[in-house]
Tab-separated table of N, CA and C in Angstrom:
chain	number	residue	atom	x	y	z
A	1	PHE	N	0.825	-1.182	0.000
A	1	PHE	CA	0.000	0.000	0.000
A	1	PHE	C	0.879	1.258	0.000
A	2	ASN	N	1.861	1.291	0.914
A	2	ASN	CA	2.744	2.466	0.988
A	2	ASN	C	3.458	2.702	-0.330
A	3	ARG	N	3.944	1.612	-0.918
A	3	ARG	CA	4.650	1.735	-2.196
A	3	ARG	C	3.748	2.340	-3.258
A	4	GLN	N	2.519	1.851	-3.307
A	4	GLN	CA	1.582	2.330	-4.326
A	4	GLN	C	1.297	3.817	-4.150
A	5	VAL	N	1.067	4.248	-2.924
A	5	VAL	CA	0.781	5.663	-2.669
A	5	VAL	C	1.970	6.526	-3.068
A	6	PHE	N	3.167	6.147	-2.623
A	6	PHE	CA	4.357	6.933	-2.949
A	6	PHE	C	4.619	6.956	-4.450
A	7	ALA	N	4.459	5.817	-5.104
A	7	ALA	CA	4.703	5.766	-6.550
A	7	ALA	C	3.719	6.649	-7.305
A	8	CYS	N	2.455	6.604	-6.910
A	8	CYS	CA	1.443	7.452	-7.572
A	8	CYS	C	1.726	8.934	-7.353
A	9	GLU	N	2.101	9.288	-6.135
A	9	GLU	CA	2.435	10.685	-5.843
A	9	GLU	C	3.648	11.130	-6.649
A	10	ALA	N	4.652	10.273	-6.726
A	10	ALA	CA	5.863	10.610	-7.478
A	10	ALA	C	5.546	10.821	-8.954
A	11	GLU	N	4.725	9.941	-9.516
A	11	GLU	CA	4.338	10.083	-10.925
A	11	GLU	C	3.576	11.387	-11.153
A	12	GLU	N	2.670	11.691	-10.242
A	12	GLU	CA	1.864	12.907	-10.378
A	12	GLU	C	2.748	14.161	-10.289
A	13	TYR	N	3.642	14.199	-9.323
A	13	TYR	CA	4.535	15.351	-9.185
A	13	TYR	C	5.422	15.500	-10.410
A	14	THR	N	5.951	14.392	-10.901
A	14	THR	CA	6.813	14.437	-12.081
A	14	THR	C	6.029	14.920	-13.296
A	15	ALA	N	4.803	14.404	-13.469
A	15	ALA	CA	3.965	14.805	-14.601
A	15	ALA	C	3.624	16.293	-14.556
A	16	GLU	N	3.535	16.861	-13.357
A	16	GLU	CA	3.213	18.279	-13.214
A	16	GLU	C	4.462	19.153	-13.212
A	17	GLY	N	5.632	18.532	-13.425
A	17	GLY	CA	6.870	19.291	-13.480
A	17	GLY	C	7.368	19.762	-12.122
A	18	LEU	N	6.927	19.119	-11.067
A	18	LEU	CA	7.308	19.526	-9.718
A	18	LEU	C	8.465	18.703	-9.145
A	19	ASP	N	9.138	17.954	-10.012
A	19	ASP	CA	10.219	17.089	-9.539
A	19	ASP	C	11.561	17.542	-10.106
A	20	ALA	N	11.784	18.846	-10.132
A	20	ALA	CA	13.004	19.390	-10.734
A	20	ALA	C	14.268	18.885	-10.048
A	21	ASP	N	14.224	18.710	-8.733
A	21	ASP	CA	15.428	18.277	-8.023
A	21	ASP	C	15.510	16.762	-7.850
A	22	GLY	N	14.525	16.006	-8.361
A	22	GLY	CA	14.564	14.544	-8.304
A	22	GLY	C	14.137	13.956	-6.969
A	23	GLN	N	13.551	14.770	-6.099
A	23	GLN	CA	13.161	14.290	-4.770
A	23	GLN	C	12.164	13.131	-4.845
A	24	TRP	N	11.140	13.248	-5.679
A	24	TRP	CA	10.135	12.192	-5.758
A	24	TRP	C	10.692	10.948	-6.436
A	25	GLU	N	11.614	11.140	-7.337
A	25	GLU	CA	12.258	9.980	-7.965
A	25	GLU	C	13.037	9.193	-6.911
A	26	ARG	N	13.722	9.907	-6.024
A	26	ARG	CA	14.454	9.237	-4.941
A	26	ARG	C	13.497	8.549	-3.975
A	27	LEU	N	12.336	9.151	-3.744
A	27	LEU	CA	11.349	8.544	-2.862
A	27	LEU	C	10.837	7.232	-3.457
A	28	THR	N	10.602	7.222	-4.747
A	28	THR	CA	10.169	5.998	-5.415
A	28	THR	C	11.228	4.916	-5.262
A	29	ALA	N	12.490	5.283	-5.388
A	29	ALA	CA	13.569	4.314	-5.203
A	29	ALA	C	13.599	3.808	-3.767
A	30	ALA	N	13.318	4.666	-2.804
A	30	ALA	CA	13.320	4.261	-1.398
A	30	ALA	C	12.234	3.234	-1.118
A	31	CYS	N	11.168	3.253	-1.883
A	31	CYS	CA	10.084	2.296	-1.687
A	31	CYS	C	10.495	0.879	-2.058
A	32	GLN	N	11.626	0.751	-2.707
A	32	GLN	CA	12.114	-0.569	-3.080
A	32	GLN	C	13.025	-1.168	-2.001
A	33	LEU	N	13.153	-0.502	-0.874
A	33	LEU	CA	14.020	-0.980	0.194
A	33	LEU	C	13.553	-2.333	0.711
A	34	GLN	N	14.513	-3.184	1.030
A	34	GLN	CA	14.192	-4.521	1.521
A	34	GLN	C	13.464	-4.478	2.856
A	35	ALA	N	13.716	-3.448	3.653
A	35	ALA	CA	13.046	-3.349	4.946
A	35	ALA	C	11.523	-3.289	4.771
A	36	LEU	N	11.047	-2.641	3.718
A	36	LEU	CA	9.602	-2.567	3.487
A	36	LEU	C	9.013	-3.946	3.205
A	37	SER	N	9.695	-4.741	2.397
A	37	SER	CA	9.157	-6.083	2.115
A	37	SER	C	9.231	-6.964	3.356
A	38	LEU	N	10.199	-6.732	4.234
A	38	LEU	CA	10.258	-7.476	5.490
A	38	LEU	C	9.085	-7.085	6.385
A	39	LEU	N	8.802	-5.811	6.481
A	39	LEU	CA	7.718	-5.345	7.343
A	39	LEU	C	6.347	-5.710	6.787
A	40	GLU	N	6.130	-5.444	5.502
A	40	GLU	CA	4.813	-5.639	4.898
A	40	GLU	C	4.581	-7.045	4.376
A	41	GLY	N	5.644	-7.780	4.104
A	41	GLY	CA	5.523	-9.084	3.461
A	41	GLY	C	5.719	-8.942	1.972
A	42	ALA	N	6.190	-9.992	1.372
A	42	ALA	CA	6.435	-9.968	-0.066
A	42	ALA	C	5.125	-10.176	-0.817
A	43	PRO	N	4.913	-9.454	-1.912
A	43	PRO	CA	3.700	-9.661	-2.705
A	43	PRO	C	3.631	-11.105	-3.192
A	44	GLY	N	2.533	-11.777	-2.889
A	44	GLY	CA	2.340	-13.149	-3.319
A	44	GLY	C	3.063	-14.181	-2.470
A	45	GLY	N	3.640	-13.791	-1.370
A	45	GLY	CA	4.340	-14.749	-0.511
A	45	GLY	C	4.572	-14.174	0.861
A	46	GLY	N	5.197	-14.875	1.718
A	46	GLY	CA	5.579	-14.493	3.073
A	46	GLY	C	4.734	-13.454	3.786
A	47	LEU	N	4.535	-13.649	5.068
A	47	LEU	CA	3.718	-12.748	5.869
A	47	LEU	C	4.366	-11.400	6.119
A	48	GLY	N	5.609	-11.383	6.481
A	48	GLY	CA	6.237	-10.155	6.927
A	48	GLY	C	5.963	-9.952	8.411
A	49	ILE	N	6.673	-9.028	9.015
A	49	ILE	CA	6.566	-8.799	10.452
A	49	ILE	C	5.162	-8.343	10.841
A	50	PHE	N	4.553	-7.434	10.076
A	50	PHE	CA	3.208	-6.962	10.415
A	50	PHE	C	2.199	-8.118	10.409
A	51	GLY	N	2.316	-9.012	9.441
A	51	GLY	CA	1.414	-10.162	9.359
A	51	GLY	C	1.574	-11.100	10.538
A	52	VAL	N	2.809	-11.337	10.955
A	52	VAL	CA	3.048	-12.200	12.109
A	52	VAL	C	2.442	-11.575	13.362
A	53	ILE	N	2.653	-10.276	13.544
A	53	ILE	CA	2.100	-9.591	14.719
A	53	ILE	C	0.570	-9.649	14.699
A	54	ASN	N	-0.035	-9.438	13.536
A	54	ASN	CA	-1.496	-9.521	13.436
A	54	ASN	C	-2.000	-10.919	13.773
A	55	ASP	N	-1.325	-11.949	13.259
A	55	ASP	CA	-1.737	-13.320	13.555
A	55	ASP	C	-1.628	-13.614	15.047
A	56	ARG	N	-0.543	-13.236	15.660
A	56	ARG	CA	-0.356	-13.474	17.099
A	56	ARG	C	-1.408	-12.699	17.893
A	57	SER	N	-1.748	-11.508	17.452
A	57	SER	CA	-2.753	-10.705	18.151
A	57	SER	C	-4.113	-11.381	18.100
A	58	ARG	N	-4.479	-11.897	16.930
A	58	ARG	CA	-5.773	-12.566	16.796
A	58	ARG	C	-5.824	-13.827	17.646
A	59	CYS	N	-4.717	-14.531	17.738
A	59	CYS	CA	-4.667	-15.758	18.536
A	59	CYS	C	-4.837	-15.466	20.024
A	60	CYS	N	-4.482	-14.296	20.456
A	60	CYS	CA	-4.512	-13.959	21.881
A	60	CYS	C	-5.691	-13.083	22.258
A	61	LEU	N	-6.631	-12.877	21.352
A	61	LEU	CA	-7.739	-11.970	21.640
A	61	LEU	C	-8.566	-12.384	22.844
A	62	GLY	N	-8.849	-13.659	22.976
A	62	GLY	CA	-9.711	-14.113	24.059
A	62	GLY	C	-9.004	-14.222	25.395
A	63	ARG	N	-7.710	-14.071	25.424
A	63	ARG	CA	-6.942	-14.215	26.658
A	63	ARG	C	-6.683	-12.854	27.274
A	64	SER	N	-6.393	-12.875	28.552
A	64	SER	CA	-6.117	-11.605	29.222
A	64	SER	C	-4.750	-11.072	28.859
A	65	SER	N	-3.823	-11.966	28.489
A	65	SER	CA	-2.495	-11.505	28.101
A	65	SER	C	-1.800	-12.568	27.272
A	66	GLU	N	-0.753	-12.180	26.624
A	66	GLU	CA	0.102	-13.076	25.853
A	66	GLU	C	0.757	-14.044	26.829
A	67	PRO	N	0.800	-15.359	26.534
A	67	PRO	CA	1.391	-16.324	27.459
A	67	PRO	C	2.803	-15.941	27.894
A	68	GLU	N	3.606	-15.485	26.977
A	68	GLU	CA	4.955	-15.049	27.328
A	68	GLU	C	4.986	-13.539	27.147
A	69	SER	N	4.616	-12.827	28.194
A	69	SER	CA	4.456	-11.382	28.079
A	69	SER	C	5.774	-10.643	27.867
A	70	ASP	N	6.891	-11.370	27.925
A	70	ASP	CA	8.172	-10.702	27.677
A	70	ASP	C	8.440	-10.532	26.184
A	71	GLY	N	7.610	-11.083	25.324
A	71	GLY	CA	7.751	-10.918	23.882
A	71	GLY	C	8.552	-11.999	23.191
A	72	SER	N	9.092	-12.944	23.953
A	72	SER	CA	9.947	-13.962	23.331
A	72	SER	C	9.182	-14.855	22.362
A	73	ALA	N	7.915	-15.142	22.642
A	73	ALA	CA	7.124	-15.962	21.721
A	73	ALA	C	6.924	-15.239	20.391
A	74	LEU	N	6.677	-13.948	20.454
A	74	LEU	CA	6.522	-13.166	19.223
A	74	LEU	C	7.830	-13.128	18.446
A	75	VAL	N	8.935	-12.912	19.132
A	75	VAL	CA	10.234	-12.869	18.457
A	75	VAL	C	10.521	-14.206	17.794
A	76	ASP	N	10.192	-15.325	18.460
A	76	ASP	CA	10.387	-16.643	17.853
A	76	ASP	C	9.535	-16.799	16.602
A	77	SER	N	8.278	-16.333	16.656
A	77	SER	CA	7.394	-16.427	15.489
A	77	SER	C	7.919	-15.580	14.330
A	78	ILE	N	8.371	-14.383	14.641
A	78	ILE	CA	8.923	-13.511	13.604
A	78	ILE	C	10.177	-14.138	13.007
A	79	ALA	N	11.026	-14.686	13.858
A	79	ALA	CA	12.263	-15.301	13.368
A	79	ALA	C	11.965	-16.492	12.466
A	80	ARG	N	10.974	-17.311	12.841
A	80	ARG	CA	10.616	-18.466	11.988
A	80	ARG	C	10.108	-17.996	10.627
A	81	ALA	N	9.316	-16.943	10.619
A	81	ALA	CA	8.724	-16.471	9.365
A	81	ALA	C	9.687	-15.654	8.513
A	82	CYS	N	10.627	-14.962	9.148
A	82	CYS	CA	11.419	-13.960	8.423
A	82	CYS	C	12.926	-14.194	8.455
A	83	ALA	N	13.374	-15.280	9.046
A	83	ALA	CA	14.812	-15.503	9.242
A	83	ALA	C	15.616	-15.423	7.944
A	84	GLY	N	15.041	-15.857	6.839
A	84	GLY	CA	15.774	-15.852	5.586
A	84	GLY	C	15.782	-14.515	4.862
A	85	HIS	N	15.072	-13.537	5.369
A	85	HIS	CA	14.981	-12.244	4.693
A	85	HIS	C	16.253	-11.441	4.950
A	86	PRO	N	16.815	-10.830	3.916
A	86	PRO	CA	18.074	-10.092	4.087
A	86	PRO	C	17.984	-8.873	5.012
A	87	ALA	N	16.785	-8.350	5.254
A	87	ALA	CA	16.660	-7.184	6.124
A	87	ALA	C	16.370	-7.561	7.577
A	88	PHE	N	16.212	-8.857	7.855
A	88	PHE	CA	15.932	-9.304	9.219
A	88	PHE	C	17.225	-9.601	9.957
A	89	CYS	N	17.279	-9.226	11.223
A	89	CYS	CA	18.436	-9.600	12.046
A	89	CYS	C	17.993	-9.865	13.477
A	90	ARG	N	18.681	-10.804	14.099
A	90	ARG	CA	18.408	-11.142	15.502
A	90	ARG	C	19.135	-10.149	16.388
A	91	ALA	N	18.609	-9.968	17.577
A	91	ALA	CA	19.202	-9.009	18.512
A	91	ALA	C	20.433	-9.569	19.209
A	92	GLY	N	20.706	-10.823	19.020
A	92	GLY	CA	21.858	-11.437	19.667
A	92	GLY	C	21.424	-12.525	20.624
A	93	LYS	N	22.355	-13.316	21.047
A	93	LYS	CA	22.038	-14.462	21.902
A	93	LYS	C	21.495	-14.040	23.260
A	94	SER	N	21.891	-12.889	23.728
A	94	SER	CA	21.473	-12.452	25.059
A	94	SER	C	20.048	-11.909	25.097
A	95	SER	N	19.487	-11.570	23.950
A	95	SER	CA	18.136	-10.998	23.945
A	95	SER	C	17.191	-11.832	23.104
A	96	LYS	N	16.286	-12.505	23.783
A	96	LYS	CA	15.253	-13.275	23.094
A	96	LYS	C	13.982	-12.451	22.945
A	97	ARG	N	14.016	-11.213	23.425
A	97	ARG	CA	12.815	-10.381	23.438
A	97	ARG	C	12.838	-9.281	22.396
A	98	ALA	N	13.831	-9.266	21.528
A	98	ALA	CA	13.939	-8.199	20.530
A	98	ALA	C	14.257	-8.791	19.164
A	99	PHE	N	13.851	-8.080	18.129
A	99	PHE	CA	14.179	-8.448	16.751
A	99	PHE	C	14.694	-7.202	16.058
A	100	GLY	N	15.414	-7.406	14.967
A	100	GLY	CA	15.997	-6.271	14.277
A	100	GLY	C	15.601	-6.197	12.820
A	101	VAL	N	15.648	-4.972	12.312
A	101	VAL	CA	15.370	-4.692	10.903
A	101	VAL	C	16.520	-3.851	10.379
A	102	ARG	N	17.099	-4.270	9.257
A	102	ARG	CA	18.158	-3.486	8.622
A	102	ARG	C	17.497	-2.428	7.745
A	103	HIS	N	17.481	-1.206	8.254
A	103	HIS	CA	16.916	-0.068	7.535
A	103	HIS	C	18.032	0.616	6.747
A	104	PHE	N	17.676	1.661	6.013
A	104	PHE	CA	18.677	2.418	5.272
A	104	PHE	C	19.681	3.069	6.219
A	105	ALA	N	19.286	3.299	7.469
A	105	ALA	CA	20.164	3.965	8.439
A	105	ALA	C	20.932	2.970	9.309
A	106	GLY	N	20.796	1.690	9.037
A	106	GLY	CA	21.486	0.679	9.830
A	106	GLY	C	20.502	-0.254	10.512
A	107	GLU	N	21.023	-1.082	11.410
A	107	GLU	CA	20.181	-2.036	12.125
A	107	GLU	C	19.435	-1.331	13.255
A	108	VAL	N	18.132	-1.587	13.315
A	108	VAL	CA	17.285	-1.016	14.363
A	108	VAL	C	16.617	-2.195	15.064
A	109	PHE	N	16.682	-2.212	16.399
A	109	PHE	CA	16.118	-3.318	17.169
A	109	PHE	C	14.868	-2.864	17.904
A	110	TYR	N	13.892	-3.766	17.962
A	110	TYR	CA	12.603	-3.477	18.566
A	110	TYR	C	12.326	-4.472	19.685
A	111	GLU	N	11.934	-3.962	20.850
A	111	GLU	CA	11.502	-4.798	21.967
A	111	GLU	C	10.087	-5.273	21.643
A	112	ALA	N	9.844	-6.565	21.768
A	112	ALA	CA	8.568	-7.123	21.336
A	112	ALA	C	7.546	-7.286	22.453
A	113	ALA	N	7.889	-6.937	23.665
A	113	ALA	CA	7.039	-7.244	24.824
A	113	ALA	C	5.602	-6.756	24.700
A	114	THR	N	5.363	-5.598	24.166
A	114	THR	CA	3.999	-5.069	24.146
A	114	THR	C	3.360	-5.036	22.759
A	115	PHE	N	4.058	-5.513	21.741
A	115	PHE	CA	3.521	-5.455	20.380
A	115	PHE	C	2.177	-6.168	20.275
A	116	VAL	N	2.099	-7.412	20.746
A	116	VAL	CA	0.878	-8.198	20.589
A	116	VAL	C	-0.259	-7.585	21.384
A	117	ARG	N	-0.007	-7.208	22.622
A	117	ARG	CA	-1.064	-6.640	23.470
A	117	ARG	C	-1.605	-5.354	22.861
A	118	LYS	N	-0.711	-4.477	22.410
A	118	LYS	CA	-1.167	-3.211	21.827
A	118	LYS	C	-1.923	-3.437	20.527
A	119	ASN	N	-1.451	-4.369	19.711
A	119	ASN	CA	-2.126	-4.644	18.450
A	119	ASN	C	-3.470	-5.323	18.691
A	120	ALA	N	-3.544	-6.219	19.668
A	120	ALA	CA	-4.800	-6.905	19.965
A	120	ALA	C	-5.834	-5.939	20.512
A	121	SER	N	-5.398	-4.912	21.213
A	121	SER	CA	-6.360	-3.965	21.763
A	121	SER	C	-7.035	-3.159	20.659
A	122	ALA	N	-6.452	-3.165	19.460
A	122	ALA	CA	-7.079	-2.474	18.335
A	122	ALA	C	-8.294	-3.248	17.832
A	123	HIS	N	-8.328	-4.563	18.121
A	123	HIS	CA	-9.473	-5.390	17.749
A	123	HIS	C	-10.441	-5.342	18.919
A	124	ARG	N	-11.521	-4.665	18.769
A	124	ARG	CA	-12.440	-4.434	19.881
A	124	ARG	C	-13.302	-5.662	20.141
A	125	PRO	N	-13.103	-6.335	21.256
A	125	PRO	CA	-13.891	-7.528	21.579
A	125	PRO	C	-15.393	-7.248	21.672
A	126	ASP	N	-15.781	-6.043	22.107
A	126	ASP	CA	-17.201	-5.729	22.221
A	126	ASP	C	-17.877	-5.704	20.847
A	127	ILE	N	-17.146	-5.263	19.831
A	127	ILE	CA	-17.708	-5.256	18.477
A	127	ILE	C	-17.849	-6.678	17.965
A	128	GLY	N	-16.836	-7.514	18.225
A	128	GLY	CA	-16.917	-8.923	17.843
A	128	GLY	C	-18.102	-9.614	18.495
A	129	ALA	N	-18.311	-9.363	19.784
A	129	ALA	CA	-19.436	-9.961	20.501
A	129	ALA	C	-20.765	-9.483	19.911
A	130	PHE	N	-20.848	-8.219	19.582
A	130	PHE	CA	-22.055	-7.657	18.972
A	130	PHE	C	-22.359	-8.354	17.642
A	131	LEU	N	-21.326	-8.516	16.802
A	131	LEU	CA	-21.524	-9.150	15.501
A	131	LEU	C	-21.897	-10.624	15.648
A	132	ARG	N	-21.356	-11.304	16.660
A	132	ARG	CA	-21.694	-12.712	16.870
A	132	ARG	C	-23.142	-12.895	17.343
A	133	ARG	N	-23.781	-11.850	17.826
A	133	ARG	CA	-25.187	-11.908	18.242
A	133	ARG	C	-26.133	-11.467	17.119
A	134	SER	N	-25.608	-11.226	15.937
A	134	SER	CA	-26.414	-10.748	14.812
A	134	SER	C	-27.499	-11.758	14.443
A	135	SER	N	-28.592	-11.264	13.884
A	135	SER	CA	-29.651	-12.151	13.406
A	135	SER	C	-29.265	-12.798	12.077
A	136	SER	N	-28.219	-12.298	11.445
A	136	SER	CA	-27.751	-12.852	10.172
A	136	SER	C	-26.760	-13.993	10.430
A	137	ALA	N	-27.073	-15.164	9.929
A	137	ALA	CA	-26.185	-16.318	10.088
A	137	ALA	C	-24.822	-16.045	9.454
A	138	PHE	N	-24.839	-15.370	8.320
A	138	PHE	CA	-23.591	-15.058	7.636
A	138	PHE	C	-22.698	-14.163	8.505
A	139	VAL	N	-23.268	-13.107	9.071
A	139	VAL	CA	-22.501	-12.183	9.906
A	139	VAL	C	-21.956	-12.919	11.122
A	140	ARG	N	-22.783	-13.767	11.756
A	140	ARG	CA	-22.314	-14.531	12.927
A	140	ARG	C	-21.146	-15.431	12.565
A	141	GLU	N	-21.232	-16.071	11.406
A	141	GLU	CA	-20.163	-16.982	10.999
A	141	GLU	C	-18.874	-16.217	10.697
A	142	VAL	N	-18.984	-15.104	9.986
A	142	VAL	CA	-17.801	-14.296	9.665
A	142	VAL	C	-17.171	-13.725	10.925
A	143	ALA	N	-17.997	-13.350	11.894
A	143	ALA	CA	-17.497	-12.752	13.134
A	143	ALA	C	-16.948	-13.801	14.101
A	144	GLY	N	-16.995	-15.059	13.714
A	144	GLY	CA	-16.409	-16.086	14.565
A	144	GLY	C	-17.405	-16.814	15.422
A	145	GLY	N	-18.691	-16.641	15.152
A	145	GLY	CA	-19.707	-17.353	15.915
A	145	GLY	C	-19.757	-18.819	15.552
A	146	GLY	N	-19.176	-19.169	14.427
A	146	GLY	CA	-19.109	-20.568	14.018
A	146	GLY	C	-20.316	-21.012	13.226
A	147	ALA	N	-20.122	-22.043	12.456
A	147	ALA	CA	-21.185	-22.598	11.621
A	147	ALA	C	-22.267	-23.248	12.472
A	148	GLU	N	-21.877	-23.798	13.660
A	148	GLU	CA	-22.857	-24.437	14.535
A	148	GLU	C	-23.909	-23.442	14.963
A	149	GLN	N	-23.508	-22.261	15.408
A	149	GLN	CA	-24.458	-21.251	15.841
A	149	GLN	C	-25.322	-20.799	14.670
A	150	ALA	N	-24.724	-20.686	13.488
A	150	ALA	CA	-25.483	-20.279	12.316
A	150	ALA	C	-26.528	-21.320	11.961
A	151	ALA	N	-26.180	-22.608	12.081
A	151	ALA	CA	-27.106	-23.691	11.765
A	151	ALA	C	-28.246	-23.731	12.784
A	152	GLU	N	-27.943	-23.468	14.055
A	152	GLU	CA	-28.971	-23.477	15.094
A	152	GLU	C	-30.007	-22.390	14.856
A	153	ALA	N	-29.602	-21.270	14.307
A	153	ALA	CA	-30.505	-20.150	14.095
A	153	ALA	C	-31.484	-20.406	12.951
A	154	CYS	N	-31.117	-21.296	12.018
A	154	CYS	CA	-31.950	-21.548	10.847
A	154	CYS	C	-33.071	-22.422	11.133
């Protein structure tokens, strides 16, 4: 998504003659950075870090907290999914709670302890519960009410 927005803006600025110094052309080139494909996932393959965090968040929605609240479970999941990516790096043997991304400015490390909890809080459980009580079998099934509940309503 980010790449598409930046590329469209760059094309528009260039077409309007507003790219005299090449700034938008450089921005388009920056969108090809490997760190972006690591974060967003590769088109047609791999989850990327954001996808792993979203999956872990959905898995922990019904729980009060992530089983390993220090973030090590998330770091392990990210490492399994992204270990082969050239922009991914481990924080070192001493830290199981952080992961790294090789950005244009160098390696940047992120503490994973609160990623899942903060991301899961964006999924509002009250809205999910509301949708699961819908009179529409389809809405209940999509919201996670299950096919059994949908069949009972019919």
